[in-house]
């Protein structure tokens, strides 16, 4: 598609143009009114407008809506505002969680966005404080409305899915300002998340290593943070043996991007490192054809870091954050690296290549070792590292492993808050055995056991004594199939988690 490559970059740095406001239930001013309903509810007391309240009661009393989770009932009123009401099932009240609520919001906008609805009104109700509810609605609605259409030629399919305004109803006078500000923050973050979903979904013939580096640069320039981009020559000078080896089979040259958010005052420095494989064919250890097209999302760790740096530089927490993004394409060209090769990494350690498909850990290892020069208080890497993690945890949680309990606790609690949940796997010393090599300091794969753990055991060799955690997002970064609350493809997972983790370092 002509211009496609520029469009993707523009998407990543576009302005937020969505409006957030507080509305009154006696004077509904939105095209759509969303009414969340728990199982068994037959009455909704919060609506002050009599006519509206009566017609809502009529629907609830009729029994057509059971209130089951993800159930929706879309109705047309004879008013201009709200022209439509959507009843959104929330499930049983006792068991309902905020994770459910975020998904319910996604179901609503996924249902309404194709109808061309742009102004949403949410009736805030449920068992949680409004300060928690409101931003979750905003997040869920914006996430659910997203669709990747850049390469669709049909006009109809390409129609705008954008939410232009969200009104929040049923807010107490005293909380209005807080809620407005929490919601505009949520809206800014989700605009970034959706923009980076475009970057992940972009096909690998457009989103090459050079292009992905351009995205990072465009972001850094817009947010006025420092950045450096290393090309092949500089990467060779730095002796980053992992990045050099993996990129050798492709005509696309690698990149190594350094992003630096340094506030005037800070006490702690955190390094974020993201895997940027713009396409992973497996290399000489080539993958089967079936599903290989999905390996364009093997750079979702990179966008999680670039996206988090984008959000962080808007939030301006008092923490220095260094983002490191090694970017390569893994192809089996004539000069590709091979099983049996022994690589000398940035920190001087040697690695015997067993599978060229375990390439992520090789590029991350160089980046992590490089990160030590900042003497960080913590390092976190995020990567679509192993298929084994998808088998273990599916799409509901990312794997987390590391050498520091406190850091892992921080990540877990940020995961609970943002809904981007993580589940810890052990990193006991016994697992070290698996990657022993006869001829080098270690090998990049040691058989089929404990695949996700092996990845982390390998990375651990490159972080010295620094508190470090590895997050495996192979299962969470991508939905193979459409969900009721999200379209198939990139989820944008990790941006919100990492930003929340950084906030905890202030
Ligand atoms: N990018 C893949 C991991 C992956 C698989 C991500 C499926 C998302 C979905 C990674 O580079 C890889 O190929 N890992 C291998 C490791 C193996 C060779 C030890 C894997 O998981 O099979
Ligand atoms: Zn691979
Ligand atoms: Zn990979």
PDB file of C-alpha atoms in Angstrom, residues 233-410:
ATOM      1  CA  UNK A 233      28.915  -0.720  12.135  1.00  0.00           C
ATOM      2  CA  UNK A 234      28.457   0.580  15.671  1.00  0.00           C
ATOM      3  CA  UNK A 235      26.983  -2.730  16.835  1.00  0.00           C
ATOM      4  CA  UNK A 236      30.100  -4.432  15.451  1.00  0.00           C
ATOM      5  CA  UNK A 237      32.330  -1.911  17.194  1.00  0.00           C
ATOM      6  CA  UNK A 238      30.530  -2.627  20.454  1.00  0.00           C
ATOM      7  CA  UNK A 239      31.122  -6.356  19.831  1.00  0.00           C
ATOM      8  CA  UNK A 240      27.506  -7.310  20.408  1.00  0.00           C
ATOM      9  CA  UNK A 241      27.994 -10.853  19.164  1.00  0.00           C
ATOM     10  CA  UNK A 242      24.386 -11.929  19.673  1.00  0.00           C
ATOM     11  CA  UNK A 243      22.805  -9.117  17.683  1.00  0.00           C
ATOM     12  CA  UNK A 244      25.391  -9.445  14.915  1.00  0.00           C
ATOM     13  CA  UNK A 245      24.895 -13.219  14.584  1.00  0.00           C
ATOM     14  CA  UNK A 246      21.099 -13.181  14.498  1.00  0.00           C
ATOM     15  CA  UNK A 247      20.946 -10.417  11.898  1.00  0.00           C
ATOM     16  CA  UNK A 248      23.460 -12.047   9.538  1.00  0.00           C
ATOM     17  CA  UNK A 249      20.920 -14.113   7.594  1.00  0.00           C
ATOM     18  CA  UNK A 250      18.903 -11.059   6.599  1.00  0.00           C
ATOM     19  CA  UNK A 251      19.636  -8.228   4.185  1.00  0.00           C
ATOM     20  CA  UNK A 252      18.031  -5.875   6.698  1.00  0.00           C
ATOM     21  CA  UNK A 253      20.673  -4.435   8.969  1.00  0.00           C
ATOM     22  CA  UNK A 254      20.134  -4.573  12.728  1.00  0.00           C
ATOM     23  CA  UNK A 255      19.581  -1.596  14.967  1.00  0.00           C
ATOM     24  CA  UNK A 256      20.190  -0.978  18.628  1.00  0.00           C
ATOM     25  CA  UNK A 257      18.140   1.857  20.104  1.00  0.00           C
ATOM     26  CA  UNK A 258      18.824   3.566  23.405  1.00  0.00           C
ATOM     27  CA  UNK A 259      16.148   5.810  24.913  1.00  0.00           C
ATOM     28  CA  UNK A 260      16.883   7.909  27.957  1.00  0.00           C
ATOM     29  CA  UNK A 261      14.255   9.554  30.125  1.00  0.00           C
ATOM     30  CA  UNK A 262      16.137  11.564  32.762  1.00  0.00           C
ATOM     31  CA  UNK A 263      14.051  13.849  34.977  1.00  0.00           C
ATOM     32  CA  UNK A 264      15.716  16.735  36.806  1.00  0.00           C
ATOM     33  CA  UNK A 265      15.464  14.919  40.102  1.00  0.00           C
ATOM     34  CA  UNK A 266      15.650  11.183  40.577  1.00  0.00           C
ATOM     35  CA  UNK A 267      17.081   8.638  42.948  1.00  0.00           C
ATOM     36  CA  UNK A 268      16.732   5.413  41.029  1.00  0.00           C
ATOM     37  CA  UNK A 269      17.590   4.225  37.535  1.00  0.00           C
ATOM     38  CA  UNK A 270      15.694   1.418  35.840  1.00  0.00           C
ATOM     39  CA  UNK A 271      16.612  -0.252  32.535  1.00  0.00           C
ATOM     40  CA  UNK A 272      13.864  -1.634  30.326  1.00  0.00           C
ATOM     41  CA  UNK A 273      14.944  -3.995  27.561  1.00  0.00           C
ATOM     42  CA  UNK A 274      12.610  -5.216  24.797  1.00  0.00           C
ATOM     43  CA  UNK A 275      13.018  -7.967  22.191  1.00  0.00           C
ATOM     44  CA  UNK A 276      12.702  -6.526  18.709  1.00  0.00           C
ATOM     45  CA  UNK A 277      12.645  -9.334  16.150  1.00  0.00           C
ATOM     46  CA  UNK A 278      10.658  -7.798  13.289  1.00  0.00           C
ATOM     47  CA  UNK A 279      10.233 -11.246  11.790  1.00  0.00           C
ATOM     48  CA  UNK A 280      11.264 -14.605  13.248  1.00  0.00           C
ATOM     49  CA  UNK A 281      11.443 -17.324  10.610  1.00  0.00           C
ATOM     50  CA  UNK A 282      13.541 -19.387  12.999  1.00  0.00           C
ATOM     51  CA  UNK A 283      16.579 -18.875  10.745  1.00  0.00           C
ATOM     52  CA  UNK A 284      18.396 -22.071   9.695  1.00  0.00           C
ATOM     53  CA  UNK A 285      16.394 -23.907  12.405  1.00  0.00           C
ATOM     54  CA  UNK A 286      13.412 -22.820  10.349  1.00  0.00           C
ATOM     55  CA  UNK A 287       9.884 -22.874  11.742  1.00  0.00           C
ATOM     56  CA  UNK A 288       7.047 -24.781  10.061  1.00  0.00           C
ATOM     57  CA  UNK A 289       5.021 -22.646   7.609  1.00  0.00           C
ATOM     58  CA  UNK A 290       1.823 -22.991   9.565  1.00  0.00           C
ATOM     59  CA  UNK A 291       1.472 -19.844  11.651  1.00  0.00           C
ATOM     60  CA  UNK A 292       4.846 -18.412  10.663  1.00  0.00           C
ATOM     61  CA  UNK A 293       3.124 -15.220   9.468  1.00  0.00           C
ATOM     62  CA  UNK A 294       2.378 -14.433  13.102  1.00  0.00           C
ATOM     63  CA  UNK A 295       6.069 -14.062  13.835  1.00  0.00           C
ATOM     64  CA  UNK A 296       5.772 -10.407  12.866  1.00  0.00           C
ATOM     65  CA  UNK A 297       4.731  -9.874  16.483  1.00  0.00           C
ATOM     66  CA  UNK A 298       8.123 -11.021  17.719  1.00  0.00           C
ATOM     67  CA  UNK A 299       8.885  -7.333  18.263  1.00  0.00           C
ATOM     68  CA  UNK A 300       6.063  -6.804  20.778  1.00  0.00           C
ATOM     69  CA  UNK A 301       8.617  -6.607  23.615  1.00  0.00           C
ATOM     70  CA  UNK A 302      10.334  -3.766  21.758  1.00  0.00           C
ATOM     71  CA  UNK A 303       7.082  -1.831  21.337  1.00  0.00           C
ATOM     72  CA  UNK A 304       6.205  -2.485  24.980  1.00  0.00           C
ATOM     73  CA  UNK A 305       9.436  -0.688  25.917  1.00  0.00           C
ATOM     74  CA  UNK A 306       9.066   2.112  23.328  1.00  0.00           C
ATOM     75  CA  UNK A 307       5.408   2.523  24.332  1.00  0.00           C
ATOM     76  CA  UNK A 308       6.243   2.541  28.033  1.00  0.00           C
ATOM     77  CA  UNK A 309       8.942   5.187  27.426  1.00  0.00           C
ATOM     78  CA  UNK A 310       6.287   7.188  25.540  1.00  0.00           C
ATOM     79  CA  UNK A 311       3.846   6.976  28.469  1.00  0.00           C
ATOM     80  CA  UNK A 312       6.561   7.539  31.095  1.00  0.00           C
ATOM     81  CA  UNK A 313       7.828  10.667  29.383  1.00  0.00           C
ATOM     82  CA  UNK A 314       4.283  12.044  29.552  1.00  0.00           C
ATOM     83  CA  UNK A 315       3.772  11.074  33.230  1.00  0.00           C
ATOM     84  CA  UNK A 316       7.192  12.366  34.219  1.00  0.00           C
ATOM     85  CA  UNK A 317       7.870  10.217  37.327  1.00  0.00           C
ATOM     86  CA  UNK A 318      11.016  10.961  39.349  1.00  0.00           C
ATOM     87  CA  UNK A 319      12.919   7.896  38.095  1.00  0.00           C
ATOM     88  CA  UNK A 320      15.543   7.702  35.379  1.00  0.00           C
ATOM     89  CA  UNK A 321      14.455   5.150  32.813  1.00  0.00           C
ATOM     90  CA  UNK A 322      16.701   3.767  30.100  1.00  0.00           C
ATOM     91  CA  UNK A 323      14.983   1.895  27.290  1.00  0.00           C
ATOM     92  CA  UNK A 324      17.171  -0.510  25.307  1.00  0.00           C
ATOM     93  CA  UNK A 325      15.833  -2.092  22.150  1.00  0.00           C
ATOM     94  CA  UNK A 326      17.872  -4.531  20.045  1.00  0.00           C
ATOM     95  CA  UNK A 327      16.167  -4.960  16.647  1.00  0.00           C
ATOM     96  CA  UNK A 328      16.842  -7.658  14.032  1.00  0.00           C
ATOM     97  CA  UNK A 329      15.181  -9.812  11.418  1.00  0.00           C
ATOM     98  CA  UNK A 330      15.841 -13.567  11.814  1.00  0.00           C
ATOM     99  CA  UNK A 331      16.129 -15.133   8.339  1.00  0.00           C
ATOM    100  CA  UNK A 332      18.021 -18.131   6.918  1.00  0.00           C
ATOM    101  CA  UNK A 333      20.061 -16.269   4.247  1.00  0.00           C
ATOM    102  CA  UNK A 334      23.366 -17.488   2.784  1.00  0.00           C
ATOM    103  CA  UNK A 335      25.385 -15.848   5.508  1.00  0.00           C
ATOM    104  CA  UNK A 336      23.042 -16.803   8.343  1.00  0.00           C
ATOM    105  CA  UNK A 337      24.390 -18.000  11.675  1.00  0.00           C
ATOM    106  CA  UNK A 338      24.145 -21.754  12.198  1.00  0.00           C
ATOM    107  CA  UNK A 339      23.663 -24.387  14.883  1.00  0.00           C
ATOM    108  CA  UNK A 340      27.148 -25.205  16.129  1.00  0.00           C
ATOM    109  CA  UNK A 341      28.414 -21.625  15.800  1.00  0.00           C
ATOM    110  CA  UNK A 342      29.998 -20.248  18.941  1.00  0.00           C
ATOM    111  CA  UNK A 343      29.339 -16.563  19.561  1.00  0.00           C
ATOM    112  CA  UNK A 344      31.251 -14.118  21.701  1.00  0.00           C
ATOM    113  CA  UNK A 345      28.768 -11.832  23.401  1.00  0.00           C
ATOM    114  CA  UNK A 346      29.068  -8.171  24.468  1.00  0.00           C
ATOM    115  CA  UNK A 347      30.204  -9.169  27.969  1.00  0.00           C
ATOM    116  CA  UNK A 348      32.828 -11.589  26.588  1.00  0.00           C
ATOM    117  CA  UNK A 349      30.955 -14.787  27.448  1.00  0.00           C
ATOM    118  CA  UNK A 350      30.708 -17.485  24.774  1.00  0.00           C
ATOM    119  CA  UNK A 351      27.524 -19.159  23.586  1.00  0.00           C
ATOM    120  CA  UNK A 352      27.117 -22.307  21.525  1.00  0.00           C
ATOM    121  CA  UNK A 353      24.167 -22.023  19.168  1.00  0.00           C
ATOM    122  CA  UNK A 354      21.941 -25.104  19.306  1.00  0.00           C
ATOM    123  CA  UNK A 355      18.919 -23.574  17.632  1.00  0.00           C
ATOM    124  CA  UNK A 356      18.918 -20.372  15.580  1.00  0.00           C
ATOM    125  CA  UNK A 357      15.258 -20.094  16.580  1.00  0.00           C
ATOM    126  CA  UNK A 358      16.248 -19.262  20.157  1.00  0.00           C
ATOM    127  CA  UNK A 359      17.416 -15.877  18.848  1.00  0.00           C
ATOM    128  CA  UNK A 360      15.576 -13.585  21.268  1.00  0.00           C
ATOM    129  CA  UNK A 361      17.770 -14.454  24.229  1.00  0.00           C
ATOM    130  CA  UNK A 362      20.904 -13.757  22.134  1.00  0.00           C
ATOM    131  CA  UNK A 363      19.939 -10.194  21.273  1.00  0.00           C
ATOM    132  CA  UNK A 364      18.536  -9.509  24.760  1.00  0.00           C
ATOM    133  CA  UNK A 365      21.724 -10.811  26.380  1.00  0.00           C
ATOM    134  CA  UNK A 366      23.829  -8.169  24.605  1.00  0.00           C
ATOM    135  CA  UNK A 367      21.340  -5.437  25.496  1.00  0.00           C
ATOM    136  CA  UNK A 368      21.139  -6.455  29.174  1.00  0.00           C
ATOM    137  CA  UNK A 369      24.931  -6.625  29.493  1.00  0.00           C
ATOM    138  CA  UNK A 370      25.169  -3.199  27.854  1.00  0.00           C
ATOM    139  CA  UNK A 371      22.560  -1.855  30.295  1.00  0.00           C
ATOM    140  CA  UNK A 372      24.897  -2.546  33.229  1.00  0.00           C
ATOM    141  CA  UNK A 373      26.943   0.526  32.237  1.00  0.00           C
ATOM    142  CA  UNK A 374      24.134   2.673  33.710  1.00  0.00           C
ATOM    143  CA  UNK A 375      24.525   0.962  37.099  1.00  0.00           C
ATOM    144  CA  UNK A 376      20.770   0.491  37.227  1.00  0.00           C
ATOM    145  CA  UNK A 377      18.869  -0.238  40.431  1.00  0.00           C
ATOM    146  CA  UNK A 378      16.794  -2.704  38.431  1.00  0.00           C
ATOM    147  CA  UNK A 379      16.581  -4.172  34.945  1.00  0.00           C
ATOM    148  CA  UNK A 380      13.467  -5.622  33.374  1.00  0.00           C
ATOM    149  CA  UNK A 381      13.379  -7.326  30.018  1.00  0.00           C
ATOM    150  CA  UNK A 382      10.199  -8.094  28.140  1.00  0.00           C
ATOM    151  CA  UNK A 383       9.991 -10.486  25.223  1.00  0.00           C
ATOM    152  CA  UNK A 384       7.930 -12.891  23.151  1.00  0.00           C
ATOM    153  CA  UNK A 385      10.563 -15.417  24.136  1.00  0.00           C
ATOM    154  CA  UNK A 386       9.094 -18.913  24.218  1.00  0.00           C
ATOM    155  CA  UNK A 387       6.243 -20.932  22.767  1.00  0.00           C
ATOM    156  CA  UNK A 388       6.456 -22.898  26.019  1.00  0.00           C
ATOM    157  CA  UNK A 389       5.088 -19.880  27.894  1.00  0.00           C
ATOM    158  CA  UNK A 390       1.957 -19.909  25.732  1.00  0.00           C
ATOM    159  CA  UNK A 391       1.511 -23.578  26.588  1.00  0.00           C
ATOM    160  CA  UNK A 392       1.996 -22.940  30.309  1.00  0.00           C
ATOM    161  CA  UNK A 393      -0.091 -19.793  30.855  1.00  0.00           C
ATOM    162  CA  UNK A 394      -2.182 -19.267  27.727  1.00  0.00           C
ATOM    163  CA  UNK A 395      -3.248 -15.692  27.016  1.00  0.00           C
ATOM    164  CA  UNK A 396      -4.272 -14.598  30.526  1.00  0.00           C
ATOM    165  CA  UNK A 397      -0.894 -14.025  32.169  1.00  0.00           C
ATOM    166  CA  UNK A 398       2.695 -13.413  31.158  1.00  0.00           C
ATOM    167  CA  UNK A 399       5.488 -15.419  32.726  1.00  0.00           C
ATOM    168  CA  UNK A 400       7.808 -13.627  35.129  1.00  0.00           C
ATOM    169  CA  UNK A 401      11.140 -14.880  36.444  1.00  0.00           C
ATOM    170  CA  UNK A 402      14.036 -13.127  38.083  1.00  0.00           C
ATOM    171  CA  UNK A 403      16.742 -12.927  40.695  1.00  0.00           C
ATOM    172  CA  UNK A 404      15.079 -10.490  43.098  1.00  0.00           C
ATOM    173  CA  UNK A 405      11.943 -11.199  45.112  1.00  0.00           C
ATOM    174  CA  UNK A 406      11.207  -7.557  45.784  1.00  0.00           C
ATOM    175  CA  UNK A 407      11.290  -6.616  42.111  1.00  0.00           C
ATOM    176  CA  UNK A 408       9.022  -9.524  41.246  1.00  0.00           C
ATOM    177  CA  UNK A 409       6.594  -8.438  43.952  1.00  0.00           C
ATOM    178  CA  UNK A 410       6.487  -4.943  42.432  1.00  0.00           C
TER     179      UNK A 410
END
